[in-house]
JSON list of C-alpha atoms in Angstrom, two decimals:
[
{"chain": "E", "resi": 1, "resn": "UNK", "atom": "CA", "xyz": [-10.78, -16.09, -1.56]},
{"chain": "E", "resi": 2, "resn": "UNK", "atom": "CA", "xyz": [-7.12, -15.14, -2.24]},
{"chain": "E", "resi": 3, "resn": "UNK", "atom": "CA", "xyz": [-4.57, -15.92, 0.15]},
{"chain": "E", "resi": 4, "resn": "UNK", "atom": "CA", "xyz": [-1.58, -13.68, -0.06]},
{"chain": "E", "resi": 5, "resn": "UNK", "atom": "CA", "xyz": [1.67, -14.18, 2.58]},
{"chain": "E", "resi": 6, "resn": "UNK", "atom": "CA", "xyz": [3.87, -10.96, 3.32]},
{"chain": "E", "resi": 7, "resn": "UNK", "atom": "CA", "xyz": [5.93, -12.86, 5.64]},
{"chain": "E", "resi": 8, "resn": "UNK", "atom": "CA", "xyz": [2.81, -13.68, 4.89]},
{"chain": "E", "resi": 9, "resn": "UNK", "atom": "CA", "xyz": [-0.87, -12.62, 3.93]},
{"chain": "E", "resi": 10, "resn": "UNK", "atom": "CA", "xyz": [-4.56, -13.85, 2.68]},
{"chain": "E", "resi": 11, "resn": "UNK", "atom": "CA", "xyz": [-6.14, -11.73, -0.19]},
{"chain": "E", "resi": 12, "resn": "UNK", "atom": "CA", "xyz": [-10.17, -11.51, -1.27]},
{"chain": "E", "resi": 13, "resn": "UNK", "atom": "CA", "xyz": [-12.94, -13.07, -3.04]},
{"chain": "E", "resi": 14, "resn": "UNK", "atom": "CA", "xyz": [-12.55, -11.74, -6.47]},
{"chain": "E", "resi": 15, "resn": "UNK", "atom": "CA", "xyz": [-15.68, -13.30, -7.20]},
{"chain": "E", "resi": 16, "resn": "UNK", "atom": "CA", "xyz": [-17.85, -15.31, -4.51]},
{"chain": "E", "resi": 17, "resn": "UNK", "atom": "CA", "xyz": [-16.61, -18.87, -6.63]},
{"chain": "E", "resi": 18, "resn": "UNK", "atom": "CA", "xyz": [-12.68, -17.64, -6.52]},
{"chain": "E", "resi": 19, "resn": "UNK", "atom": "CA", "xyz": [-10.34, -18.34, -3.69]},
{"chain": "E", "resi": 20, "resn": "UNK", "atom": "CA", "xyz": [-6.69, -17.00, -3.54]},
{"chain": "E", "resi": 21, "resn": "UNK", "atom": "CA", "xyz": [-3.65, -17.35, -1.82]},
{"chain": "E", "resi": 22, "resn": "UNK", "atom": "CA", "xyz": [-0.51, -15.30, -1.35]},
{"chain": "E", "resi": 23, "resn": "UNK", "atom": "CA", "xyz": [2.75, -15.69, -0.04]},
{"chain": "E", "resi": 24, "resn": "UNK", "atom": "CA", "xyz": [5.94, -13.98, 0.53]},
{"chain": "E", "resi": 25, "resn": "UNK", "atom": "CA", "xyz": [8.94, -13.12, 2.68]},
{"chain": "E", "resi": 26, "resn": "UNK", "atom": "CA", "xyz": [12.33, -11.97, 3.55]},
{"chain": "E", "resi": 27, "resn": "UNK", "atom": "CA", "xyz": [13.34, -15.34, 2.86]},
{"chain": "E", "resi": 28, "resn": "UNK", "atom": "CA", "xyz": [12.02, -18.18, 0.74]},
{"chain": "E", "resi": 29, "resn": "UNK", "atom": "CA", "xyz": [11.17, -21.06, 2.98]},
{"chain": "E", "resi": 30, "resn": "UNK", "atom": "CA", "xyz": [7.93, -20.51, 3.74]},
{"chain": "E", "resi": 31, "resn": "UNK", "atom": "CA", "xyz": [6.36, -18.49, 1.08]},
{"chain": "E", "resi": 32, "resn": "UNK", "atom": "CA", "xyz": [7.73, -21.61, -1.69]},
{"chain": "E", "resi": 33, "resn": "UNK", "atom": "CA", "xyz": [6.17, -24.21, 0.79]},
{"chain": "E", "resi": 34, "resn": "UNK", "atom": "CA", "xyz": [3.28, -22.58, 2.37]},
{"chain": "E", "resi": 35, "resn": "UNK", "atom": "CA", "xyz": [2.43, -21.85, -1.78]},
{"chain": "E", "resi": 36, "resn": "UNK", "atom": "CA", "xyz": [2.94, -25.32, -2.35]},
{"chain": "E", "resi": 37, "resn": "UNK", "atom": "CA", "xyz": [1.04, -26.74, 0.80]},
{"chain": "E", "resi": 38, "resn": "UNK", "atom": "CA", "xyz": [-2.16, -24.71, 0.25]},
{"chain": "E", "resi": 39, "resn": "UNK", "atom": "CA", "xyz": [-2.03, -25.79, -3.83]},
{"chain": "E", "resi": 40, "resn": "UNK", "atom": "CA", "xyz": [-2.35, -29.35, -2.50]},
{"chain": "E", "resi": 41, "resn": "UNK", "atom": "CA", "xyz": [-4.94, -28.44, 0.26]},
{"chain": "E", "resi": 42, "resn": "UNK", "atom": "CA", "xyz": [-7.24, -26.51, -2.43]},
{"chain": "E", "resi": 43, "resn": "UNK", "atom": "CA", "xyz": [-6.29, -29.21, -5.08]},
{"chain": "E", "resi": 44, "resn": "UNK", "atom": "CA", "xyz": [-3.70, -29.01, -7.77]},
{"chain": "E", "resi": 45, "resn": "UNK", "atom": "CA", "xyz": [-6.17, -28.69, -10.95]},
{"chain": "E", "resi": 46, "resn": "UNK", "atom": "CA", "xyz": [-8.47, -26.42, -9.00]},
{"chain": "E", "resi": 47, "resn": "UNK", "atom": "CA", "xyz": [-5.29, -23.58, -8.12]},
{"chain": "E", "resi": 48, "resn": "UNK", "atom": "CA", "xyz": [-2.69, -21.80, -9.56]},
{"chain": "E", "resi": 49, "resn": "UNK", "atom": "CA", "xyz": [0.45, -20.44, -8.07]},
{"chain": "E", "resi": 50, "resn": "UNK", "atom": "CA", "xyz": [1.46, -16.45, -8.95]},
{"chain": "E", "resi": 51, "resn": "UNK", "atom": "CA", "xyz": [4.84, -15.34, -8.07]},
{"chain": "E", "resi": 52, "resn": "UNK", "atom": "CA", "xyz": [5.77, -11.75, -7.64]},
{"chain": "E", "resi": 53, "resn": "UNK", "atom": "CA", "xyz": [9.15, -12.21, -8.85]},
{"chain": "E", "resi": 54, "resn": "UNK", "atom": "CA", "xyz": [7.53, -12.86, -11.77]},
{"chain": "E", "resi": 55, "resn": "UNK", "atom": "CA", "xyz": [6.49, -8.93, -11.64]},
{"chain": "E", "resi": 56, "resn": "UNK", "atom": "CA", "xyz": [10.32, -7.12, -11.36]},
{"chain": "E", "resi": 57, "resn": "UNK", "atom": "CA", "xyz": [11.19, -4.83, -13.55]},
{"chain": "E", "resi": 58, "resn": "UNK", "atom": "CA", "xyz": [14.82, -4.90, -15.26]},
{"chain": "E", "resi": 59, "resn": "UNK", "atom": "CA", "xyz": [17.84, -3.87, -13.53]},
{"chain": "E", "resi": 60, "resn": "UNK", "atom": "CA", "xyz": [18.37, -1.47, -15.83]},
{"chain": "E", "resi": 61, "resn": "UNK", "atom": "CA", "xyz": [14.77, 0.88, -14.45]},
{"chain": "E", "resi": 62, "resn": "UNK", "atom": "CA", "xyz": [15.24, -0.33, -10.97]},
{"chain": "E", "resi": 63, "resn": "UNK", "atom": "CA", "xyz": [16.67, 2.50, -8.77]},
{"chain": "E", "resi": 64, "resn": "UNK", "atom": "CA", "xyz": [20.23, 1.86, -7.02]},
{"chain": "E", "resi": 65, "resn": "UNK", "atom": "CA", "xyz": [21.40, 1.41, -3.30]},
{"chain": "E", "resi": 66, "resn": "UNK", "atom": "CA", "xyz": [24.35, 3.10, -3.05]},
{"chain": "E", "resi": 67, "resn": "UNK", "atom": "CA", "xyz": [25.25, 2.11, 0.19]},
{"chain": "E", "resi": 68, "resn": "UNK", "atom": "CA", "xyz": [28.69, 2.48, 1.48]},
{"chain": "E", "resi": 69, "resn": "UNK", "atom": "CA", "xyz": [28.96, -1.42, 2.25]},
{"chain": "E", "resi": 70, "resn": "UNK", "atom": "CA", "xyz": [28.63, -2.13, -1.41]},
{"chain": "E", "resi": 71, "resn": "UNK", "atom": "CA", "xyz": [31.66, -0.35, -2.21]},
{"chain": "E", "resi": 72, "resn": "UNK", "atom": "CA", "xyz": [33.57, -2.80, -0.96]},
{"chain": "E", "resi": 73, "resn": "UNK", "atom": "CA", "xyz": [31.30, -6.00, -0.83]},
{"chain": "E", "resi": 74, "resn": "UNK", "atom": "CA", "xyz": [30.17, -6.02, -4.63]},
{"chain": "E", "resi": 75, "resn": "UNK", "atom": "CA", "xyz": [31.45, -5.36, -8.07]},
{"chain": "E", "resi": 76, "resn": "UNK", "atom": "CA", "xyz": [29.14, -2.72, -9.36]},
{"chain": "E", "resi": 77, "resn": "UNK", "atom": "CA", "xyz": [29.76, -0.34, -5.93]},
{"chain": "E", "resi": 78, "resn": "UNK", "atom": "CA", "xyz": [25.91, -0.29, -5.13]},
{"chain": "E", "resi": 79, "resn": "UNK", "atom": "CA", "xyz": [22.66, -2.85, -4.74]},
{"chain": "E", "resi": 80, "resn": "UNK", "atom": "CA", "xyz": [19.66, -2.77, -7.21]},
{"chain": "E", "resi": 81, "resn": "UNK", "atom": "CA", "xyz": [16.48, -1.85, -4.65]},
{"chain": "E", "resi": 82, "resn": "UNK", "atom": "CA", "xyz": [14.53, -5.40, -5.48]},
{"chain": "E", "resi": 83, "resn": "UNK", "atom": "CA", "xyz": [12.62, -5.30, -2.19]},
{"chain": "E", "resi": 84, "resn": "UNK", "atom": "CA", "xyz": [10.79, -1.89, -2.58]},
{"chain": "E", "resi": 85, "resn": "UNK", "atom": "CA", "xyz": [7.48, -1.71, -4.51]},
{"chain": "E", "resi": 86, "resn": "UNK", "atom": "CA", "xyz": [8.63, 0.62, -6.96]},
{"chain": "E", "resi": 87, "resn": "UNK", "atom": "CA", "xyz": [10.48, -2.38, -8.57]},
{"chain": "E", "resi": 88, "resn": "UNK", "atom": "CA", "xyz": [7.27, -4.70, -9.58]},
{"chain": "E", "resi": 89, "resn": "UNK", "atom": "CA", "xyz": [5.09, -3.78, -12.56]},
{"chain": "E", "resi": 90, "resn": "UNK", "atom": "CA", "xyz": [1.78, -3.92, -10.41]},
{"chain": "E", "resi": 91, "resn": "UNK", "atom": "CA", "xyz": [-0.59, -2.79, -13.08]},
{"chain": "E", "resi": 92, "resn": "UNK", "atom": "CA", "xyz": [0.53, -6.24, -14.84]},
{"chain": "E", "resi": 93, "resn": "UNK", "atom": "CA", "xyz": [0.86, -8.14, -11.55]},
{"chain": "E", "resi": 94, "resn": "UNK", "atom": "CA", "xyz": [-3.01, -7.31, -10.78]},
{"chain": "E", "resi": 95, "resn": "UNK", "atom": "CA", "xyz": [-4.08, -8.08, -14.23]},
{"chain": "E", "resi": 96, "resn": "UNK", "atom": "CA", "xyz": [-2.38, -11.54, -14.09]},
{"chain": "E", "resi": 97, "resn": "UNK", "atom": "CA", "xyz": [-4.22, -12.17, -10.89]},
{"chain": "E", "resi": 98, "resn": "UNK", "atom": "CA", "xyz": [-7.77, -10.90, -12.23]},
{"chain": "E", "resi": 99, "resn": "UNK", "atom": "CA", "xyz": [-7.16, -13.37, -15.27]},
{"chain": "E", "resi": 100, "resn": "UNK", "atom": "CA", "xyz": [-5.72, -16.10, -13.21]},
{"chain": "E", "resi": 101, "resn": "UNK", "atom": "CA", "xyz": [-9.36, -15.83, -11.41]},
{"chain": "E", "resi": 102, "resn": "UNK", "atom": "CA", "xyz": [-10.75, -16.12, -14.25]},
{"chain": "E", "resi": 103, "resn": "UNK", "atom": "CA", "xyz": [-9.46, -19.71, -14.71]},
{"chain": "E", "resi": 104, "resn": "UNK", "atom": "CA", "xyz": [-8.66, -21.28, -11.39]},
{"chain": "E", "resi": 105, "resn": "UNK", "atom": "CA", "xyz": [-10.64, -21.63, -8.37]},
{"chain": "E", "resi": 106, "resn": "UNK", "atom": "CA", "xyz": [-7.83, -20.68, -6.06]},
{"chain": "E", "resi": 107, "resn": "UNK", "atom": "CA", "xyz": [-5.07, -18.40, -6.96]},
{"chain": "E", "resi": 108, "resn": "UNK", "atom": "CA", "xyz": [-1.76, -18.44, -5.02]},
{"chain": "E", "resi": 109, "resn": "UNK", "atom": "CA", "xyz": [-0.11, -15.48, -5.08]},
{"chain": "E", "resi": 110, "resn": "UNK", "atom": "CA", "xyz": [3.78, -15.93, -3.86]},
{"chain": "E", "resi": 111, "resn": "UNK", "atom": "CA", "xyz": [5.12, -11.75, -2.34]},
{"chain": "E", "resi": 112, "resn": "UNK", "atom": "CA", "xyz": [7.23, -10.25, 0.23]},
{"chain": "E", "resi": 113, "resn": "UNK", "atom": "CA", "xyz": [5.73, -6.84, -0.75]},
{"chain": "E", "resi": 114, "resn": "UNK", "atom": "CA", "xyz": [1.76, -7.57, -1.32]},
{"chain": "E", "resi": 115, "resn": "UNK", "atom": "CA", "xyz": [0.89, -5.53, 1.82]},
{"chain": "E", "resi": 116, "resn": "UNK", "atom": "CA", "xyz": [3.19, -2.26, 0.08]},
{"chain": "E", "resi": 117, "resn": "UNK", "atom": "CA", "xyz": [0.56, -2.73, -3.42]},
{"chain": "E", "resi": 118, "resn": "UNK", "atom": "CA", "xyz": [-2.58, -0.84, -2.15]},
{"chain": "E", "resi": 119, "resn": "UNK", "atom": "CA", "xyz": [-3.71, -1.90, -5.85]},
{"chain": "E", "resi": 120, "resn": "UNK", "atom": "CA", "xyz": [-3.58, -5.75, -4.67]},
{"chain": "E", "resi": 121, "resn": "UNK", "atom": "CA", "xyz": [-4.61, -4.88, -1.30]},
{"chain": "E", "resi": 122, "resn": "UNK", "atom": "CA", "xyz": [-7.91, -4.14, -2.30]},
{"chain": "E", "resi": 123, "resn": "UNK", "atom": "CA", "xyz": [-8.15, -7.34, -3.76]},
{"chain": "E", "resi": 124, "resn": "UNK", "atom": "CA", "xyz": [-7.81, -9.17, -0.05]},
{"chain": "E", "resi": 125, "resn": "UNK", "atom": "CA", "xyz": [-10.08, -10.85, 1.91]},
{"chain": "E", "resi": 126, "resn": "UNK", "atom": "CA", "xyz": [-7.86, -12.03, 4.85]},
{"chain": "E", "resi": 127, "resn": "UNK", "atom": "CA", "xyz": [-3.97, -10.59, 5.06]},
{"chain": "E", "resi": 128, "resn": "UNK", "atom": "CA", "xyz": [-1.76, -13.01, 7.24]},
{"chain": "E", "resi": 129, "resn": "UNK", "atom": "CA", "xyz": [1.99, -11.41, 8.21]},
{"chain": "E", "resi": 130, "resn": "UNK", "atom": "CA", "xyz": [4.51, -14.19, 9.09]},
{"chain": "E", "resi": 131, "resn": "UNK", "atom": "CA", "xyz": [7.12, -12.43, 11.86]},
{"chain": "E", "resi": 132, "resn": "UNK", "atom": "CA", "xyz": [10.36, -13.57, 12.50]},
{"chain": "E", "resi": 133, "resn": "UNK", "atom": "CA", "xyz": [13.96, -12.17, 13.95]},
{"chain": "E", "resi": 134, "resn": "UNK", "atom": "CA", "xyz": [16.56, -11.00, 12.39]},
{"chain": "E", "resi": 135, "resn": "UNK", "atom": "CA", "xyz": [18.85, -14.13, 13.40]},
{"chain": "E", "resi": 136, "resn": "UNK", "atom": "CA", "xyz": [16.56, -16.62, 12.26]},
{"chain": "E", "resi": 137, "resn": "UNK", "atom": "CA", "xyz": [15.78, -15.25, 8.99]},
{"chain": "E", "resi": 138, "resn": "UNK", "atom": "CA", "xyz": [19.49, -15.05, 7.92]},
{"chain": "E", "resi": 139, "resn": "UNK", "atom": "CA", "xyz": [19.85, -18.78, 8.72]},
{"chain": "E", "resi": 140, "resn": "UNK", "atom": "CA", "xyz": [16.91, -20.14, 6.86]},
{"chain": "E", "resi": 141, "resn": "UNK", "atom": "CA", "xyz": [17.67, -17.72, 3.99]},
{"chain": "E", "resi": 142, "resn": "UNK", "atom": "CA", "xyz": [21.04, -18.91, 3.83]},
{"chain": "E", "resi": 143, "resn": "UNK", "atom": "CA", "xyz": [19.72, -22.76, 3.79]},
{"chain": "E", "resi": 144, "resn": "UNK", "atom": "CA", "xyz": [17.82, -22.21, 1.25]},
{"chain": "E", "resi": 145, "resn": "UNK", "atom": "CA", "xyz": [18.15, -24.41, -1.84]},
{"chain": "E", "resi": 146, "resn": "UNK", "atom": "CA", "xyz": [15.19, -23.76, -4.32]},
{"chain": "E", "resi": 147, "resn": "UNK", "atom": "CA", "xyz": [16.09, -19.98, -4.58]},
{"chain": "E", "resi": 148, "resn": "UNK", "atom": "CA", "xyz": [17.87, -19.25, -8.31]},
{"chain": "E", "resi": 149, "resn": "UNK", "atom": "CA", "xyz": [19.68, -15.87, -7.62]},
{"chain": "E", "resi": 150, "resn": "UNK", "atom": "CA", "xyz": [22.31, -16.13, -4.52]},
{"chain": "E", "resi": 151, "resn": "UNK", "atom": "CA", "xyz": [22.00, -12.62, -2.37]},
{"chain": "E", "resi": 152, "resn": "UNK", "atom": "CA", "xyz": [24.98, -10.57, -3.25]},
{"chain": "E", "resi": 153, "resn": "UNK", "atom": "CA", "xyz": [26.96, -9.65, -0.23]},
{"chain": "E", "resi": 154, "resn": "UNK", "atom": "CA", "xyz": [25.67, -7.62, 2.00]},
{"chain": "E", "resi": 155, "resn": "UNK", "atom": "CA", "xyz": [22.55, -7.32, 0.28]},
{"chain": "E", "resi": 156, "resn": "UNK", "atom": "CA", "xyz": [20.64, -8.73, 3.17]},
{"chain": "E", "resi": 157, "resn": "UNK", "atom": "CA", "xyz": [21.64, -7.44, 6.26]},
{"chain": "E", "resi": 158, "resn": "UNK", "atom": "CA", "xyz": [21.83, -3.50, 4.24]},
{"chain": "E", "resi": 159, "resn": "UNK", "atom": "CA", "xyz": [18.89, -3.77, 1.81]},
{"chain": "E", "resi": 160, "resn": "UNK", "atom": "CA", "xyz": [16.65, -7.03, 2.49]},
{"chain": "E", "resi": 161, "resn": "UNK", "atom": "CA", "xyz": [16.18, -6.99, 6.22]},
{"chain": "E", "resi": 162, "resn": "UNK", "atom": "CA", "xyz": [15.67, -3.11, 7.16]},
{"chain": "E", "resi": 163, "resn": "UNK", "atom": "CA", "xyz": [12.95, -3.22, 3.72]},
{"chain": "E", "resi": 164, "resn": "UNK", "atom": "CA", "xyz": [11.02, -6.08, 5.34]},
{"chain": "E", "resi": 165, "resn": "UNK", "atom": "CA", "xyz": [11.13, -4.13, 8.95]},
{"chain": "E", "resi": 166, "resn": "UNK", "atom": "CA", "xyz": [9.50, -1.18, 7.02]},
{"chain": "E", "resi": 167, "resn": "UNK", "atom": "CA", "xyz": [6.40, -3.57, 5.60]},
{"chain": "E", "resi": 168, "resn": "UNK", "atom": "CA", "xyz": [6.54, -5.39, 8.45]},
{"chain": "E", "resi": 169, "resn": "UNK", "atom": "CA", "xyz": [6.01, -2.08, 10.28]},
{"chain": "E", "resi": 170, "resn": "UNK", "atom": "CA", "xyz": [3.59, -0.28, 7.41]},
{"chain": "E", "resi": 171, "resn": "UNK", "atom": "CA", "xyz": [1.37, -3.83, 8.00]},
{"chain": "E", "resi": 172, "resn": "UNK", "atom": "CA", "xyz": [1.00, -3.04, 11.73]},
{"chain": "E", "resi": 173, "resn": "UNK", "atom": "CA", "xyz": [-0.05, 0.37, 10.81]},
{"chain": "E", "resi": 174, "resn": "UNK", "atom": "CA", "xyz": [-2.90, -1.00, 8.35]},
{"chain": "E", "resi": 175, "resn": "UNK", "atom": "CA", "xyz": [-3.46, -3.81, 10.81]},
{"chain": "E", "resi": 176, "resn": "UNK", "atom": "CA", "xyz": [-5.28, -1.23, 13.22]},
{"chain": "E", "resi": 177, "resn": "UNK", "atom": "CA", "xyz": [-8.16, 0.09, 11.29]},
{"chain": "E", "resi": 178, "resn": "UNK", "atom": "CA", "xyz": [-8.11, -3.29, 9.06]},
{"chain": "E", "resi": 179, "resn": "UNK", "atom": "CA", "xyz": [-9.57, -6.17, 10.50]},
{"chain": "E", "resi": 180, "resn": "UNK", "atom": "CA", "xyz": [-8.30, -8.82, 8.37]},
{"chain": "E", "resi": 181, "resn": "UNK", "atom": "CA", "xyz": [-4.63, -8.64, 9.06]},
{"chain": "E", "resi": 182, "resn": "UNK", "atom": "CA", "xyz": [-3.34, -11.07, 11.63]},
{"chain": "E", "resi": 183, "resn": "UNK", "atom": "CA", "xyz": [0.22, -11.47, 12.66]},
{"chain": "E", "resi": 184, "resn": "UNK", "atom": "CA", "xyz": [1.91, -15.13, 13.29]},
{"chain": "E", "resi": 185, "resn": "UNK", "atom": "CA", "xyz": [5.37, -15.88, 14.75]},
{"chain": "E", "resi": 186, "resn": "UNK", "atom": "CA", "xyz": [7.60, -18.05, 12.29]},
{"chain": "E", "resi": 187, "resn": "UNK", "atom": "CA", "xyz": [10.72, -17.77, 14.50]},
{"chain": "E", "resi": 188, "resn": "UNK", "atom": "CA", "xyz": [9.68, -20.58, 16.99]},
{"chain": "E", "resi": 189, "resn": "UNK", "atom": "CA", "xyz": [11.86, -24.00, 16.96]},
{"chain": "E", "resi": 190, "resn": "UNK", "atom": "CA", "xyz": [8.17, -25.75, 16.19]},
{"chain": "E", "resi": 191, "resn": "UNK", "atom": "CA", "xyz": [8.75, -23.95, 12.18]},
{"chain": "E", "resi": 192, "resn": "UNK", "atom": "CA", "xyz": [12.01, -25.42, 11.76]},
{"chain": "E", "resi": 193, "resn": "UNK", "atom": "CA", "xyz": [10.60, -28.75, 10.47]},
{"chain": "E", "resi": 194, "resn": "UNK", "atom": "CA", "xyz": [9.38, -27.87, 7.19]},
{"chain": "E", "resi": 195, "resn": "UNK", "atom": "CA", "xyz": [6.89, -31.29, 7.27]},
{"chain": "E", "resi": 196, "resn": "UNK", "atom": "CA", "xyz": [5.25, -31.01, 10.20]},
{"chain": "E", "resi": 197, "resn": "UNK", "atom": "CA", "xyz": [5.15, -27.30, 10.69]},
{"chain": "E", "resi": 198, "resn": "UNK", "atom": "CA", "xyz": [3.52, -26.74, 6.99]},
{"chain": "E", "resi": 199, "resn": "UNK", "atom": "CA", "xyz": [0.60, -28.06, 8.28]},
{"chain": "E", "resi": 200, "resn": "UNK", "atom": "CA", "xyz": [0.02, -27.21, 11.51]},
{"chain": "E", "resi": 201, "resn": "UNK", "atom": "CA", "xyz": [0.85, -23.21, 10.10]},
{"chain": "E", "resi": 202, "resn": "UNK", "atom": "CA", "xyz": [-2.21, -23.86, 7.34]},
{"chain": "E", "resi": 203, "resn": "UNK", "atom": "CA", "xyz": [-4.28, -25.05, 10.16]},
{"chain": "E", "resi": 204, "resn": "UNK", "atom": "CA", "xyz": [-3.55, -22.12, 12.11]},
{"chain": "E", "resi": 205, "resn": "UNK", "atom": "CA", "xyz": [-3.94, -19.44, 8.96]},
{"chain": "E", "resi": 206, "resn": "UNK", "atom": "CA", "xyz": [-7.98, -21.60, 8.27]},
{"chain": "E", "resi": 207, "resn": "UNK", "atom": "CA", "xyz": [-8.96, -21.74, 11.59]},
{"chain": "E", "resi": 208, "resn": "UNK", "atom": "CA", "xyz": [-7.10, -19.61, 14.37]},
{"chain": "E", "resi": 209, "resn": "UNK", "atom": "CA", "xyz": [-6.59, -16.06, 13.22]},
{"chain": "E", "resi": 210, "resn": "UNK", "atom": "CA", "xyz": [-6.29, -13.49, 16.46]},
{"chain": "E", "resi": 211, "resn": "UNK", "atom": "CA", "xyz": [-6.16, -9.63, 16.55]},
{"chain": "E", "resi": 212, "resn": "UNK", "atom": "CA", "xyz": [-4.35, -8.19, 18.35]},
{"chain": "E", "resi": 213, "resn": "UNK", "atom": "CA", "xyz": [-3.99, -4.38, 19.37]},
{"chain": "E", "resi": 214, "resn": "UNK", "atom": "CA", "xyz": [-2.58, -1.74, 21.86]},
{"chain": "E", "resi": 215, "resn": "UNK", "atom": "CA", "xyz": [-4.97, 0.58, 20.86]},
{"chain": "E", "resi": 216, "resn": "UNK", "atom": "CA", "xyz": [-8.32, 1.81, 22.38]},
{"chain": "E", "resi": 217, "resn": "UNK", "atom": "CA", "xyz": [-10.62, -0.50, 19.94]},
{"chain": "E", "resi": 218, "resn": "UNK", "atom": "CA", "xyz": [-13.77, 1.69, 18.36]},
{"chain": "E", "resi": 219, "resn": "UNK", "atom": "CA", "xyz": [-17.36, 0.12, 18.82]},
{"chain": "E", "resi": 220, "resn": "UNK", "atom": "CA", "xyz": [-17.36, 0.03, 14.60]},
{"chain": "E", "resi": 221, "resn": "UNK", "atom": "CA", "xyz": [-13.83, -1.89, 14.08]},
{"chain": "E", "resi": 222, "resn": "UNK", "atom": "CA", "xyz": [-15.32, -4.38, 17.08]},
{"chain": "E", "resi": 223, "resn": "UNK", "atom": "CA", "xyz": [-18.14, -4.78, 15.06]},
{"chain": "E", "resi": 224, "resn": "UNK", "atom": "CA", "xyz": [-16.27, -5.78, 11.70]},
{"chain": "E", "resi": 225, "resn": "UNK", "atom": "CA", "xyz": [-13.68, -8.25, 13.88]},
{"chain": "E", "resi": 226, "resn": "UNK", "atom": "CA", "xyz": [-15.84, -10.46, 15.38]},
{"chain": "E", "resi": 227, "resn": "UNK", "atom": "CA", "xyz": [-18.38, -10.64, 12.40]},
{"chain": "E", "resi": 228, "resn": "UNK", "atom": "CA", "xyz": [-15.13, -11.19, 9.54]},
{"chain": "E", "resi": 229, "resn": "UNK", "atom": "CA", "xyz": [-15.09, -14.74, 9.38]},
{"chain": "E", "resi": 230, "resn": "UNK", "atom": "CA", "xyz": [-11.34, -15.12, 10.28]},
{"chain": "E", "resi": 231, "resn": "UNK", "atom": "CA", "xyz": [-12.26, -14.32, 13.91]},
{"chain": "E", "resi": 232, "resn": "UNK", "atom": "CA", "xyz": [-12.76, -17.35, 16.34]},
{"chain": "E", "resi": 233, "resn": "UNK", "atom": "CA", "xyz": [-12.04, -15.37, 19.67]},
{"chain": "E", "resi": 234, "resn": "UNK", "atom": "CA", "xyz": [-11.85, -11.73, 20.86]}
]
């Protein structure tokens, strides 16, 4: 299996030995530590950790922002687009994944845009989105410490946010004709404590995962939820 996090998501056997794992998001708390937390789980020498980022292409090929707050927020007058699909080499990021599989028995794959990729989409098993507000995101972004690159200003609340609202939104889309994509809440005060909430969140991803829907449900999606092993209630 391959677990892959949008804010947060789990991806598919590649082969029936081969487990994965992905994670991602707007900011870089959980997808780092939820990473880290299911290496240990599945055993250090048994997985590997993949990291989008990894994946960008070079400023130079990535398209430009030019939104009017970067005029007068940033130095160049415009924001490189690093949170749209278009700037990650996928054909390379899937081959480093198929290889990784290859090698490791579990294969952590570390994304905010895995669930834009139909081309690693395919590869998933179970897709787990990590929601949170707009508020709380900004404040553990801006805590972070392990992230290398700074934001430059603006960049989040202009380019970061409203790209992770439109996969956030695209995921609920897939999310009703595709059973494996559940949806957890990361805003509540119970995630603040990175210790305690690590594991109670990989206890929830192994062994709670709930659909959810406003939609009339067809006999044949029914069918596919409560038999996809994910499922513990209907």
């Amino acid at each position: 299996m391959i677990l892959s996090f949008f804010v947060l998501t789990i991806l598919k056997k590649i082969t029936d030995e081969v487990q994965g794992v992905c994670t991602g998001g707007v900011h870089e708390f959980w997808k780092i530590h939820a990473a880290k937390e299911f290496q240990r789980y599945f055993g250090a020498a048994e997985t590997t950790i993949i990291n989008q980022d990894e994946f960008y292409k070079t400023e130079e090929v990535v398209e430009k922002i030019y939104h009017p707050a970067a005029v007068t927020l940033t130095e160049q007058e415009y924001y490189w687009s690093f949170d749209e699909k278009e700037a990650i080499n996928i054909d390379q990021f899937k081959e480093r994944i198929l290889q990784e599989s290859k090698v490791f028995k579990n294969v952590i794959i570390d994304g905010n845009m895995i669930t834009e990729m139909d081309e690693i989409v395919e590869l998933c098993d179970q897709i787990v989105v990590l929601t949170l507000d707009f508020k709380t995101c900004r404040r553990r972004r801006e805590a972070r410490m392990d992230y290398v690159l700074p934001d430059t200003p603006g960049y989040f609340e202009n380019v970061a946010f409203p790209a992770y609202l439109r996969h956030l939104e695209n995921a609920r889309k897939r999310s009703r004709t595709d059973p494996k994509i559940t949806f957890i809440d990361v805003s509540e005060p119970r995630f603040e404590n990175k210790c305690e909430s690590i594991q109670d969140f990989r206890g929830q991803i192994l062994n709670d995962h709930i659909k959810l829907t406003d939609l009339r449900i067809e006999v044949g999606l029914v069918d596919q939820l409560v038999r996809h092993p994910s499922c513990g209630a209907m």
